[in-house]
Short mmCIF file of C-alpha atoms in Angstrom, two decimals:
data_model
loop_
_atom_site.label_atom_id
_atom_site.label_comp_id
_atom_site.label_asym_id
_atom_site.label_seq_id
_atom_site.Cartn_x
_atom_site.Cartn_y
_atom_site.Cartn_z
CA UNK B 1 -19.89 5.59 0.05
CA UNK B 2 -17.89 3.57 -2.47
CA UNK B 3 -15.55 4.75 -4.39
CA UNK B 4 -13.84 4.08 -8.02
CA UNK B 5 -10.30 4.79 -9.51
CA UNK B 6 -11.19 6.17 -12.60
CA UNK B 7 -7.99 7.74 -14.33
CA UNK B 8 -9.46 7.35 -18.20
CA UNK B 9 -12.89 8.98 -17.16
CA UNK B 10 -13.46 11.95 -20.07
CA UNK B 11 -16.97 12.87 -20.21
CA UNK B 12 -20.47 13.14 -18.31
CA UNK B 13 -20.51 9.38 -18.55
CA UNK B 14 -18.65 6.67 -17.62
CA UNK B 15 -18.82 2.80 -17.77
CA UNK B 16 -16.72 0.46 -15.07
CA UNK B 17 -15.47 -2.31 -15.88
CA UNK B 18 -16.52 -5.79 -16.24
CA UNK B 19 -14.59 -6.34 -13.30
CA UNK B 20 -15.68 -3.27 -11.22
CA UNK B 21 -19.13 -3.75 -12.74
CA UNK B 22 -19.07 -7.33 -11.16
CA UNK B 23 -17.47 -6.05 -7.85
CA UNK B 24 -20.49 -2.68 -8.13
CA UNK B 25 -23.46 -5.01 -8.28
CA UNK B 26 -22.60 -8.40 -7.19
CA UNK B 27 -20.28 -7.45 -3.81
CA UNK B 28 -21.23 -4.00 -3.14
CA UNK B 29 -25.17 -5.25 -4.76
CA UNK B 30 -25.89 -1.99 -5.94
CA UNK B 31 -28.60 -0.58 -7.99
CA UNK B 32 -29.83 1.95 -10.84
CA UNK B 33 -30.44 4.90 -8.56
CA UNK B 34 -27.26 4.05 -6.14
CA UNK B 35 -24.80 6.64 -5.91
CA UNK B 36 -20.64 6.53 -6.11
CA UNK B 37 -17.17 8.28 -5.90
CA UNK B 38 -14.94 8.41 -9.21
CA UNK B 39 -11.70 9.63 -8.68
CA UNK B 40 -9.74 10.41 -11.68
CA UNK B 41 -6.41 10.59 -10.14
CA UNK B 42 -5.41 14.55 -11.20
CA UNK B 43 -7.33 16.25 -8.84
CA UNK B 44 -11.00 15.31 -9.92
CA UNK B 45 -13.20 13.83 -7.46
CA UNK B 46 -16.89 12.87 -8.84
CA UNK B 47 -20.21 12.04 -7.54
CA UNK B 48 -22.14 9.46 -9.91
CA UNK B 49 -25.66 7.80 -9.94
CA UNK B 50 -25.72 4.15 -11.49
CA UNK B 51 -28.37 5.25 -14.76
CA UNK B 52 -27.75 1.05 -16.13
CA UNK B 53 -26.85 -1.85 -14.43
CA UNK B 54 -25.46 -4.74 -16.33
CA UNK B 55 -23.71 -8.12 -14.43
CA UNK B 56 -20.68 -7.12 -16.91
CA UNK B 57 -21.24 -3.56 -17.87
CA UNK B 58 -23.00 -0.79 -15.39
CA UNK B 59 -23.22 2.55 -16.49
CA UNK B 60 -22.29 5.80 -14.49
CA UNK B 61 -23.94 9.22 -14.79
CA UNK B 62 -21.34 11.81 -13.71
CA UNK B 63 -24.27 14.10 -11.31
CA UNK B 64 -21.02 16.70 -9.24
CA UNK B 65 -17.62 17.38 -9.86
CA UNK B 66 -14.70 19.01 -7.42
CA UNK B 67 -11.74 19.54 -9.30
CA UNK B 68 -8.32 20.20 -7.48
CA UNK B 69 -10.09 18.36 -4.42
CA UNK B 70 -8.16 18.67 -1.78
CA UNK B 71 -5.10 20.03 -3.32
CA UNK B 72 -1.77 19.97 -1.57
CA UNK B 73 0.07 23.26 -1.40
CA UNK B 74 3.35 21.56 -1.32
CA UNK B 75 4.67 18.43 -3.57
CA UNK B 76 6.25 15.71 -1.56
CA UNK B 77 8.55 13.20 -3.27
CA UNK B 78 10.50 10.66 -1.25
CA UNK B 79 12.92 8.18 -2.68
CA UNK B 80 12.86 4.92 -0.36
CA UNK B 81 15.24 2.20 -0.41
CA UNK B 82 13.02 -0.75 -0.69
CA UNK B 83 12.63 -2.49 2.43
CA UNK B 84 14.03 -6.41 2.39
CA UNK B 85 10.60 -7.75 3.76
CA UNK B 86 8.24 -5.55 0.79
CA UNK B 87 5.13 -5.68 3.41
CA UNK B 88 7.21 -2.68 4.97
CA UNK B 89 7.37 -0.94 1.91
CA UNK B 90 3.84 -1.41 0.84
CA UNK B 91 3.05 -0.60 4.41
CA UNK B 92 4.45 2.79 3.87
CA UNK B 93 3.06 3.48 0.74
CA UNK B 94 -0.45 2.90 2.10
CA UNK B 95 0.05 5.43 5.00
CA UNK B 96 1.85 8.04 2.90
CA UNK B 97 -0.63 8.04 0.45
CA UNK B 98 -3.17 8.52 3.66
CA UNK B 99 -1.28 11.34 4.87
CA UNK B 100 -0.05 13.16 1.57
CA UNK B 101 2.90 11.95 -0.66
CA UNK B 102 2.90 13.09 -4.57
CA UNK B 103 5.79 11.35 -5.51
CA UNK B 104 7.58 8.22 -4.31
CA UNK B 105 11.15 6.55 -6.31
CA UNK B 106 12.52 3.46 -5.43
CA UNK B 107 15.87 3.99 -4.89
CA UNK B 108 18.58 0.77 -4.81
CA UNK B 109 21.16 1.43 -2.77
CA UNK B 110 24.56 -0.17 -1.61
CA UNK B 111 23.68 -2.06 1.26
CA UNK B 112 20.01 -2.83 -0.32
CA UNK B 113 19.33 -6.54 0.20
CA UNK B 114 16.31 -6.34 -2.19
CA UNK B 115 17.50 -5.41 -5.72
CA UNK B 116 14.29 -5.51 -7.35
CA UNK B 117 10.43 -4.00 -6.81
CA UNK B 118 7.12 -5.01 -8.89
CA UNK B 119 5.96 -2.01 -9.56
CA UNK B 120 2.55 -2.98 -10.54
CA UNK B 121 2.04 -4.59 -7.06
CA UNK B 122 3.15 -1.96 -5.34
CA UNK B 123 0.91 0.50 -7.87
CA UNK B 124 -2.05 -1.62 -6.72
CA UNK B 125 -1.15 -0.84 -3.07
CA UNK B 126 -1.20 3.47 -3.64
CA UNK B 127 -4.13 2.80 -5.73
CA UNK B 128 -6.38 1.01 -2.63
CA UNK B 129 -5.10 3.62 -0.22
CA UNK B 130 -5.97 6.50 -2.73
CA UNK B 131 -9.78 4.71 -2.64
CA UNK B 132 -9.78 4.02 0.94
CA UNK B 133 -8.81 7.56 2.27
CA UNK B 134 -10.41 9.41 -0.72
CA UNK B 135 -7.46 11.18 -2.20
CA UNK B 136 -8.10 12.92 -5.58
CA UNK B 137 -4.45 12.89 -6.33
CA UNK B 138 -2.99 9.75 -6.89
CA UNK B 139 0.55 9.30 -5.80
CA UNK B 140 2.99 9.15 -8.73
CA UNK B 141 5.28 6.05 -8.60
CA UNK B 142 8.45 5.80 -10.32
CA UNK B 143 10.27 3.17 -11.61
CA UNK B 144 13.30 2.09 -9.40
CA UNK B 145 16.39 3.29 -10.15
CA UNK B 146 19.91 3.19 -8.30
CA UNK B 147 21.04 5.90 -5.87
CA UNK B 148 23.77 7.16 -8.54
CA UNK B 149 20.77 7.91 -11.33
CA UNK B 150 18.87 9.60 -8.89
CA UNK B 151 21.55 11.95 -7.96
CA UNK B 152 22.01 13.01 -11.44
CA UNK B 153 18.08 13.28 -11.84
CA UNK B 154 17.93 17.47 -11.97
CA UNK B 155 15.21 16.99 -8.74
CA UNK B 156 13.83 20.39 -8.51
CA UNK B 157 13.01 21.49 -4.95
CA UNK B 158 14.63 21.21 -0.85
CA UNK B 159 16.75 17.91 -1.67
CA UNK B 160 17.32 15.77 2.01
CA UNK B 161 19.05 12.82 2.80
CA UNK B 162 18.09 11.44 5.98
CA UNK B 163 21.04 8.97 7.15
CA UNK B 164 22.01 7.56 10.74
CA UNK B 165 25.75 8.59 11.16
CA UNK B 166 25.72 10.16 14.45
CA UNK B 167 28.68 12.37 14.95
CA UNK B 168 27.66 13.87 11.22
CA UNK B 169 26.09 17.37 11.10
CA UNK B 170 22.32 17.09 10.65
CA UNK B 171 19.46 19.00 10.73
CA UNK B 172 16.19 18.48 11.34
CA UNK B 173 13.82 18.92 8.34
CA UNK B 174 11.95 21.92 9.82
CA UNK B 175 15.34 23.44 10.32
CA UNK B 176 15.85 22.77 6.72
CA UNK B 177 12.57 23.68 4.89
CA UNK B 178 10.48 26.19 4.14
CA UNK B 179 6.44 25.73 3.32
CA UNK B 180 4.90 25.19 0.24
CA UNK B 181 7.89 24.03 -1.65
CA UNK B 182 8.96 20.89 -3.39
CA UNK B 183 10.83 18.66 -1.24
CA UNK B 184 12.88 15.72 -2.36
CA UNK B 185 13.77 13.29 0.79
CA UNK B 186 15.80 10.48 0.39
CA UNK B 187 15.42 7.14 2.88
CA UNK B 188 17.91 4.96 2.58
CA UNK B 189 18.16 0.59 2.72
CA UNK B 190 18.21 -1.24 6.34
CA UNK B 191 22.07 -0.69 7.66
CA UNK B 192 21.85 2.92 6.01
CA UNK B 193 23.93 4.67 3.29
CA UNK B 194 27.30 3.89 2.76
CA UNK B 195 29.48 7.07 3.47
CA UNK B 196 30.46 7.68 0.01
CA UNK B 197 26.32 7.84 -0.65
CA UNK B 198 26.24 10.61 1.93
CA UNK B 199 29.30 12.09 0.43
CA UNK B 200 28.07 11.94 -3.06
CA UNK B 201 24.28 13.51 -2.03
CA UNK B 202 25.90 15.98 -0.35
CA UNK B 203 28.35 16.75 -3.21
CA UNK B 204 24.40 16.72 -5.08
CA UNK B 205 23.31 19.52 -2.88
CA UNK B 206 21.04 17.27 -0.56
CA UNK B 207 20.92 18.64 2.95
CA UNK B 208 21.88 16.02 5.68
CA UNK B 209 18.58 14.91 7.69
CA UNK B 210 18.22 13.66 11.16
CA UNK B 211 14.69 12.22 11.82
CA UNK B 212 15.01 12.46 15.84
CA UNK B 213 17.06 10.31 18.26
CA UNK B 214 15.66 7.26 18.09
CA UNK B 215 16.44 4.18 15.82
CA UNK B 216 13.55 4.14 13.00
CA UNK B 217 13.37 1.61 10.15
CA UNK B 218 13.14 2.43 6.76
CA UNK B 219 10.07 2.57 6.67
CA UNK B 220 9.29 4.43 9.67
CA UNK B 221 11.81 7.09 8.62
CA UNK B 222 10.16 7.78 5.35
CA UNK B 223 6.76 8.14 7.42
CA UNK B 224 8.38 10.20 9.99
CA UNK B 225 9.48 12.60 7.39
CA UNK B 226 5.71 12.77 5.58
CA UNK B 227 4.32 13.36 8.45
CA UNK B 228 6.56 15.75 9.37
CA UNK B 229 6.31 17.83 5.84
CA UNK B 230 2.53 17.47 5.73
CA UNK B 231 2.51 18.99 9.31
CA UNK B 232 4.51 21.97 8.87
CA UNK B 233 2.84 22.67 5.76
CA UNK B 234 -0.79 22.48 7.31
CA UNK Z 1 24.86 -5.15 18.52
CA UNK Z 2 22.25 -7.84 19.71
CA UNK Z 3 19.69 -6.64 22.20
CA UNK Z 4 18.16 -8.34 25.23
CA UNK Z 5 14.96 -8.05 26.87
CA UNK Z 6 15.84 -8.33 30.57
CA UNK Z 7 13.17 -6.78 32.97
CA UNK Z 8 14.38 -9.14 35.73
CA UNK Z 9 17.96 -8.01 35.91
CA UNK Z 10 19.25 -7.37 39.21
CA UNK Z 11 22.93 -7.58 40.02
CA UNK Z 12 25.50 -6.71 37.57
CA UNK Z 13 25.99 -10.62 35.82
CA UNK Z 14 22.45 -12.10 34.22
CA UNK Z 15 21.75 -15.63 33.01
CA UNK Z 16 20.03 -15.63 29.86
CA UNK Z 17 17.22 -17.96 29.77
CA UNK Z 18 17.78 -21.23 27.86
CA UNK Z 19 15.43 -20.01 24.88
CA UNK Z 20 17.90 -16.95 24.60
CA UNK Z 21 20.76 -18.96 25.29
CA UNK Z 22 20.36 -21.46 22.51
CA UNK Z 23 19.30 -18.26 20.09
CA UNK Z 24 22.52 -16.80 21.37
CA UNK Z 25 24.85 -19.56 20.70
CA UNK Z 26 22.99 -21.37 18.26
CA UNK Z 27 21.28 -18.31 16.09
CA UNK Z 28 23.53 -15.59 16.76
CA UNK Z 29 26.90 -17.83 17.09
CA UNK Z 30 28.33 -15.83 19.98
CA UNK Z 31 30.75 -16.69 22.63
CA UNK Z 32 32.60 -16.14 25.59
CA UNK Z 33 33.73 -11.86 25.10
CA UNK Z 34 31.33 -11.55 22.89
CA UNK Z 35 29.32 -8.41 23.85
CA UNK Z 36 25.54 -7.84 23.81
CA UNK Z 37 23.17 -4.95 25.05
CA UNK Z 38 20.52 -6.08 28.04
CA UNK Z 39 17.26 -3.60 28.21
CA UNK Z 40 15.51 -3.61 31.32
CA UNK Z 41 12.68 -1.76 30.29
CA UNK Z 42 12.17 1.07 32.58
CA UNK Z 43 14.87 3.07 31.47
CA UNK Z 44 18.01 0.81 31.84
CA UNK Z 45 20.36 0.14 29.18
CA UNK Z 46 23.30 -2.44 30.23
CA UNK Z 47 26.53 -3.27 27.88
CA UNK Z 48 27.63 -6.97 28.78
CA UNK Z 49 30.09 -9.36 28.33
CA UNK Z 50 29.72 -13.18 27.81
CA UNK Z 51 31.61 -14.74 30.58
CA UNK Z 52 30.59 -18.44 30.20
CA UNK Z 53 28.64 -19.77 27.78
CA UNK Z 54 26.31 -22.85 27.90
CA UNK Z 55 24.13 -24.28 24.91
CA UNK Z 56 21.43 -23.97 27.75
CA UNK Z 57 22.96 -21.13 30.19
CA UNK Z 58 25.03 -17.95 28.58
CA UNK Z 59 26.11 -15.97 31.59
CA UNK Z 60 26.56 -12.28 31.31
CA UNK Z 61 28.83 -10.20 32.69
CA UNK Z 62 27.64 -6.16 33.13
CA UNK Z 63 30.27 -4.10 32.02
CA UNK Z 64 28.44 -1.12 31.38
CA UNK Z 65 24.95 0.89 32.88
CA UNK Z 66 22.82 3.91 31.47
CA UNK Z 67 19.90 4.71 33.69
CA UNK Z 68 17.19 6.95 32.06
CA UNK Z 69 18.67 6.03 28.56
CA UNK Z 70 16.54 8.46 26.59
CA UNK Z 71 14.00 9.28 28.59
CA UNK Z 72 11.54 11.08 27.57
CA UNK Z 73 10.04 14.78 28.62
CA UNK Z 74 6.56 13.45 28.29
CA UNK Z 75 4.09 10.92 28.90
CA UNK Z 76 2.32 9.93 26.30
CA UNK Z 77 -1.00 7.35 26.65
CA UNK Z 78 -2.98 6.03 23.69
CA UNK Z 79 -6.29 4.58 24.31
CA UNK Z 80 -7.10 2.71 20.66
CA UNK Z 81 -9.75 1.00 19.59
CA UNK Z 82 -8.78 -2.34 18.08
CA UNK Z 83 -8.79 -2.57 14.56
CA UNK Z 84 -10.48 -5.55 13.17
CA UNK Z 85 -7.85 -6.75 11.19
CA UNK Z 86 -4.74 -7.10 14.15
CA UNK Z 87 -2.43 -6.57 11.70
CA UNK Z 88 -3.10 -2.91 11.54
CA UNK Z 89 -2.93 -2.59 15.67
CA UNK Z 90 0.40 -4.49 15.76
CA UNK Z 91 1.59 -2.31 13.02
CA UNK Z 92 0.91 0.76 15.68
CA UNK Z 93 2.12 -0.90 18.41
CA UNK Z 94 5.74 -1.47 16.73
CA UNK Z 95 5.92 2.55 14.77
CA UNK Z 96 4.77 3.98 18.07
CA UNK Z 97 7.10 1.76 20.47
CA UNK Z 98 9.96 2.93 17.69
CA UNK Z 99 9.04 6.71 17.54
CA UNK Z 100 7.83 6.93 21.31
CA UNK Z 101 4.38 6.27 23.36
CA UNK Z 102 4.53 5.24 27.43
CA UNK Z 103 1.40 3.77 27.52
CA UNK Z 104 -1.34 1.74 25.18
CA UNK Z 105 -4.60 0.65 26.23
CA UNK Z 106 -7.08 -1.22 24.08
CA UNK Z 107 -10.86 -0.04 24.13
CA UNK Z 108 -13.95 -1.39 23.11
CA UNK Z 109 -15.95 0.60 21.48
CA UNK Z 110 -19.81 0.96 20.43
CA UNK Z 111 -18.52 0.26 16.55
CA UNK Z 112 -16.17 -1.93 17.43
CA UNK Z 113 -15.99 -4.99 15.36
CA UNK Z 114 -13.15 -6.52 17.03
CA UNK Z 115 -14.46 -6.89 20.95
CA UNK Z 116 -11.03 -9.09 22.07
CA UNK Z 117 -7.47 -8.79 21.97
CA UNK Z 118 -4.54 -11.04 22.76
CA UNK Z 119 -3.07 -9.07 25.07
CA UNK Z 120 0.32 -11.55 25.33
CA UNK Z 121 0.59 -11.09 21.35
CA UNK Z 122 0.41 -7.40 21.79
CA UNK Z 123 2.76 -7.46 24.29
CA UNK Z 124 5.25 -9.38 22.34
CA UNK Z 125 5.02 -6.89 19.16
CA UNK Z 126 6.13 -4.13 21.28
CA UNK Z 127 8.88 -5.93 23.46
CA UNK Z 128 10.06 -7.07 19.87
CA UNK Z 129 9.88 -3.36 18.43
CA UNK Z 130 11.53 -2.65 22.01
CA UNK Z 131 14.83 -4.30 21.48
CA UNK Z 132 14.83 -3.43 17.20
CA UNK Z 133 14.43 0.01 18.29
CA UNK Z 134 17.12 0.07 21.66
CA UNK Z 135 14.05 1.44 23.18
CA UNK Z 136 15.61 1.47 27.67
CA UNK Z 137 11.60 2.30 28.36
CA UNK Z 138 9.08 -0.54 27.79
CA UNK Z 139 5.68 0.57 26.76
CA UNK Z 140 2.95 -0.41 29.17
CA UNK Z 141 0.40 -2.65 27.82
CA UNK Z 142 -3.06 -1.74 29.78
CA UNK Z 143 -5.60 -5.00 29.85
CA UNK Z 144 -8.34 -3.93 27.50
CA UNK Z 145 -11.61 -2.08 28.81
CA UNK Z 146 -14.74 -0.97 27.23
CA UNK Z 147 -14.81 3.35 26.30
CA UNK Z 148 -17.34 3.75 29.51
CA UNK Z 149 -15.29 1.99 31.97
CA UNK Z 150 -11.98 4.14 30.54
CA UNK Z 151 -13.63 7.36 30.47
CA UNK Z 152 -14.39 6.59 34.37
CA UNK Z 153 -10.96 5.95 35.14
CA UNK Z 154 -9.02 9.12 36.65
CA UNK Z 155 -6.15 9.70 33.95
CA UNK Z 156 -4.63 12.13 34.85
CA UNK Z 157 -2.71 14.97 32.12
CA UNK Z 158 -4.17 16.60 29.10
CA UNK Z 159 -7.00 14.70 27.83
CA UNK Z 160 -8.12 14.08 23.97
CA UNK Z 161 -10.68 12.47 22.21
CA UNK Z 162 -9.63 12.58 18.11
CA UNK Z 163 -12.65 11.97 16.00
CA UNK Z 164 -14.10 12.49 12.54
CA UNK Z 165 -17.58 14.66 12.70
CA UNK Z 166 -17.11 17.00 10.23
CA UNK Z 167 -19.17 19.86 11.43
CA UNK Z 168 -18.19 19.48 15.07
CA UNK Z 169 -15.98 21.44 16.57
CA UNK Z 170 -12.48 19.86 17.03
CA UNK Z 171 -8.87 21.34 17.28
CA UNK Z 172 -5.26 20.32 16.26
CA UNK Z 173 -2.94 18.83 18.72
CA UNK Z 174 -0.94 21.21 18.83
CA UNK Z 175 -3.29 23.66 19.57
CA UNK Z 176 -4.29 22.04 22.30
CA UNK Z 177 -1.52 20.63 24.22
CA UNK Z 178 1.52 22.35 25.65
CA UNK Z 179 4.63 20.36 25.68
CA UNK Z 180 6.40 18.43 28.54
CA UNK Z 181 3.26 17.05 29.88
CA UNK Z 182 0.95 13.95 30.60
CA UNK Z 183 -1.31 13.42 27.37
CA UNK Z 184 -4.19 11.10 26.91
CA UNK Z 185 -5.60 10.58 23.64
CA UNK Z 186 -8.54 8.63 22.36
CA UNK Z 187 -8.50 7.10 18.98
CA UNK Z 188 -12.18 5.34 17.44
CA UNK Z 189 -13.04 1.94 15.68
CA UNK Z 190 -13.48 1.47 11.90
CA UNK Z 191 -16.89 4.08 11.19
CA UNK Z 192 -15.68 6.14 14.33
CA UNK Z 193 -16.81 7.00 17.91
CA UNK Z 194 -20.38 7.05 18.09
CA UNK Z 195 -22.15 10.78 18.84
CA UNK Z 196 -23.23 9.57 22.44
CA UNK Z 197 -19.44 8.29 23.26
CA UNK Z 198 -18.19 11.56 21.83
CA UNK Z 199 -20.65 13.49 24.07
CA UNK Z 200 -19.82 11.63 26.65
CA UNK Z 201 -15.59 11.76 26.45
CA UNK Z 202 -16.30 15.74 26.35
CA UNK Z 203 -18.31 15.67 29.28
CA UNK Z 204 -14.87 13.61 30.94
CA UNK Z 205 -13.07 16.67 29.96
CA UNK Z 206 -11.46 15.14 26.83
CA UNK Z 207 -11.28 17.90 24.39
CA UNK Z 208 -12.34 17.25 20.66
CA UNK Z 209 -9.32 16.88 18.39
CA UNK Z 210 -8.58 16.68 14.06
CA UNK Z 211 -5.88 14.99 12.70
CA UNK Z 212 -6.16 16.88 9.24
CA UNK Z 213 -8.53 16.83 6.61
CA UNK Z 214 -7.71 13.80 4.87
CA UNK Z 215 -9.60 10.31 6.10
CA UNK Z 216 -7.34 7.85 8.50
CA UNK Z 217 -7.45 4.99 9.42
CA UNK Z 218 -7.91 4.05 12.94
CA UNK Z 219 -3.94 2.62 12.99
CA UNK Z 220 -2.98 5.73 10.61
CA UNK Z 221 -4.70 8.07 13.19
CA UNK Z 222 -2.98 6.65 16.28
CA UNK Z 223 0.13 7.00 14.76
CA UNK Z 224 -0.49 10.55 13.16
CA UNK Z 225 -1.20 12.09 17.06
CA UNK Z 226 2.08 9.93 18.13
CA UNK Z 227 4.23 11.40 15.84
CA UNK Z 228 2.53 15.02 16.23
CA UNK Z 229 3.10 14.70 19.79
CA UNK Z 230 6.75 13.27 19.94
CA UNK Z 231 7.65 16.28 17.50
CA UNK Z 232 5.88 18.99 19.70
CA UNK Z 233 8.15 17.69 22.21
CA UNK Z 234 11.61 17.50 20.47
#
């Protein structure tokens, strides 16, 4: 079953684009009768029957709607430390947005090697995964911002920081949260926080996070910990 | 701390070979007292000194031994089906060498688009996710075999077959498993195990398993009963 990222769809109705109209009849070479996904992003997952087909405009009936599809009792937001190579970073955006992430902040740190993110690539990324896996909800993404902003951001919820310094007290995030919260994790750059970041998140009221006792990379850390909160919130 | 890969290590000095040795001097720009870890892969971790060093011979001196560095309570053996783009099986082979798996075997499968691996390449991503990760234990790599001939094979420990058929019955992993044990589970191709290969791994005494409600991806699945399992037995 195909499916469409339609965030502007309003009514019963709904045309794709020339684009998508190209990519419905030319690629996927479907037909007046032929039946799609929509997915508006918020929660609204559609079922739609192709009523005209046009090489630059084809026209969607709207025939089912679930709202709140597969809603999340919990609201996930992780701020990530882009990764130096940005395939690890998109990487983990694809397979949070498979498991369940709401919320995801790029977060420059310290010892980050990559200053900068394009968000619109990276928007493109959560947007295929939301298509592929059929999420309803589609993953909000920030714009970056440095570690000191974020602090200040009033980031309601469980606030985590998950760092590597071993003889620090840590916890491990079920020790630290309880279900069907909001949860705020931070993931910090390759080499880690500095120790006045840890200091200054814990001065923030973020709880010190260990993800287990192995060495992860940034990106695996961030996917260890949405696994972990979409598994002790199932 | 540089890392190693040493599985023929045998008395307490080591010659690198003269690919490492040139990366050594060359690449890493390390000399005589310089120290570097050696991984043996079944469970050694060695802390040695460079002794003499050669563009084409660097001769290590052991100065320090773990056996059983971080060896794990469990067994864990995933039987994949290759994904059709590699990528997405390399990217499981390095998250699961970094959060923990003992054992990988490639199956072919009745969907399977992709009938061959390189095993060598396979082999290299983990070795190379090995030493990132100061993983002691070295995955095994199983030759690829087709579901029928697997299923045959005696494995022994707590078998699983994770699949997507709705209105079958299937339980969570952790409702299945208890911890400290042998596990074998069974992850499909792109469009899933067939409904004869499903009937079949029950009738092996695999039992039917869900991953959650949301749709994975073969890679994203693997790595979702990896994770599940590692955490069950922290």
């Amino acid at each position: 079953m195909h499916v469409f990222y339609t965030p502007d769809i309003r009514s019963n109705e709904y045309t794709l684009s020339e684009e998508e109209s190209r990519h419905c009849t030319k690629v996927l070479r479907l037909g007046v009768g032929a039946h799609v996904y929509l997915i508006d992003g918020i929660g609204g997952l559609y079922k739609a029957e192709i009523v005209n087909e046009g090489k630059r405009q084809v026209l969607l009936q709207i025939i089912e709607v679930q709202r709140e599809y597969q809603k999340r009792n919990h609201h996930l937001h992780i701020a990530i430390a882009p990764t130096k190579n940005i395939d690890r970073l998109e990487w983990f955006l694809e397979k949070a947005t498979e498991i369940g992430i709401a919320e995801i902040t790029p977060v420059i740190c310290e010892r980050s090697e990559r200053k900068v993110v394009k968000e619109d690539r990276l928007y493109k990324v959560i947007t295929s995964a939301v298509k592929q896996s059929l999420q309803a909800y589609h993953p909000v993404l920030n714009p970056q911002t440095s570690l000191a902003a974020f602090l200040k951001q009033s980031n309601q919820g469980i606030k985590m920081i998950a760092h590597c310094v071993d003889n620090a007290p840590r916890q491990f995030i079920t020790d630290v949260i309880q279900p069907q919260q909001r949860y705020v994790i931070l993931i910090g750059p390759e080499g880690d926080f500095t120790p006045a970041e840890i200091e200054l998140a814990l001065q923030n009221d973020y709880k010190p996070l260990t993800l287990g006792n192995t060495r992860l990379r940034t990106e695996t850390a961030a996917l260890a910990a949405c696994f972990e909160v979409n598994y002790l919130n199932r």
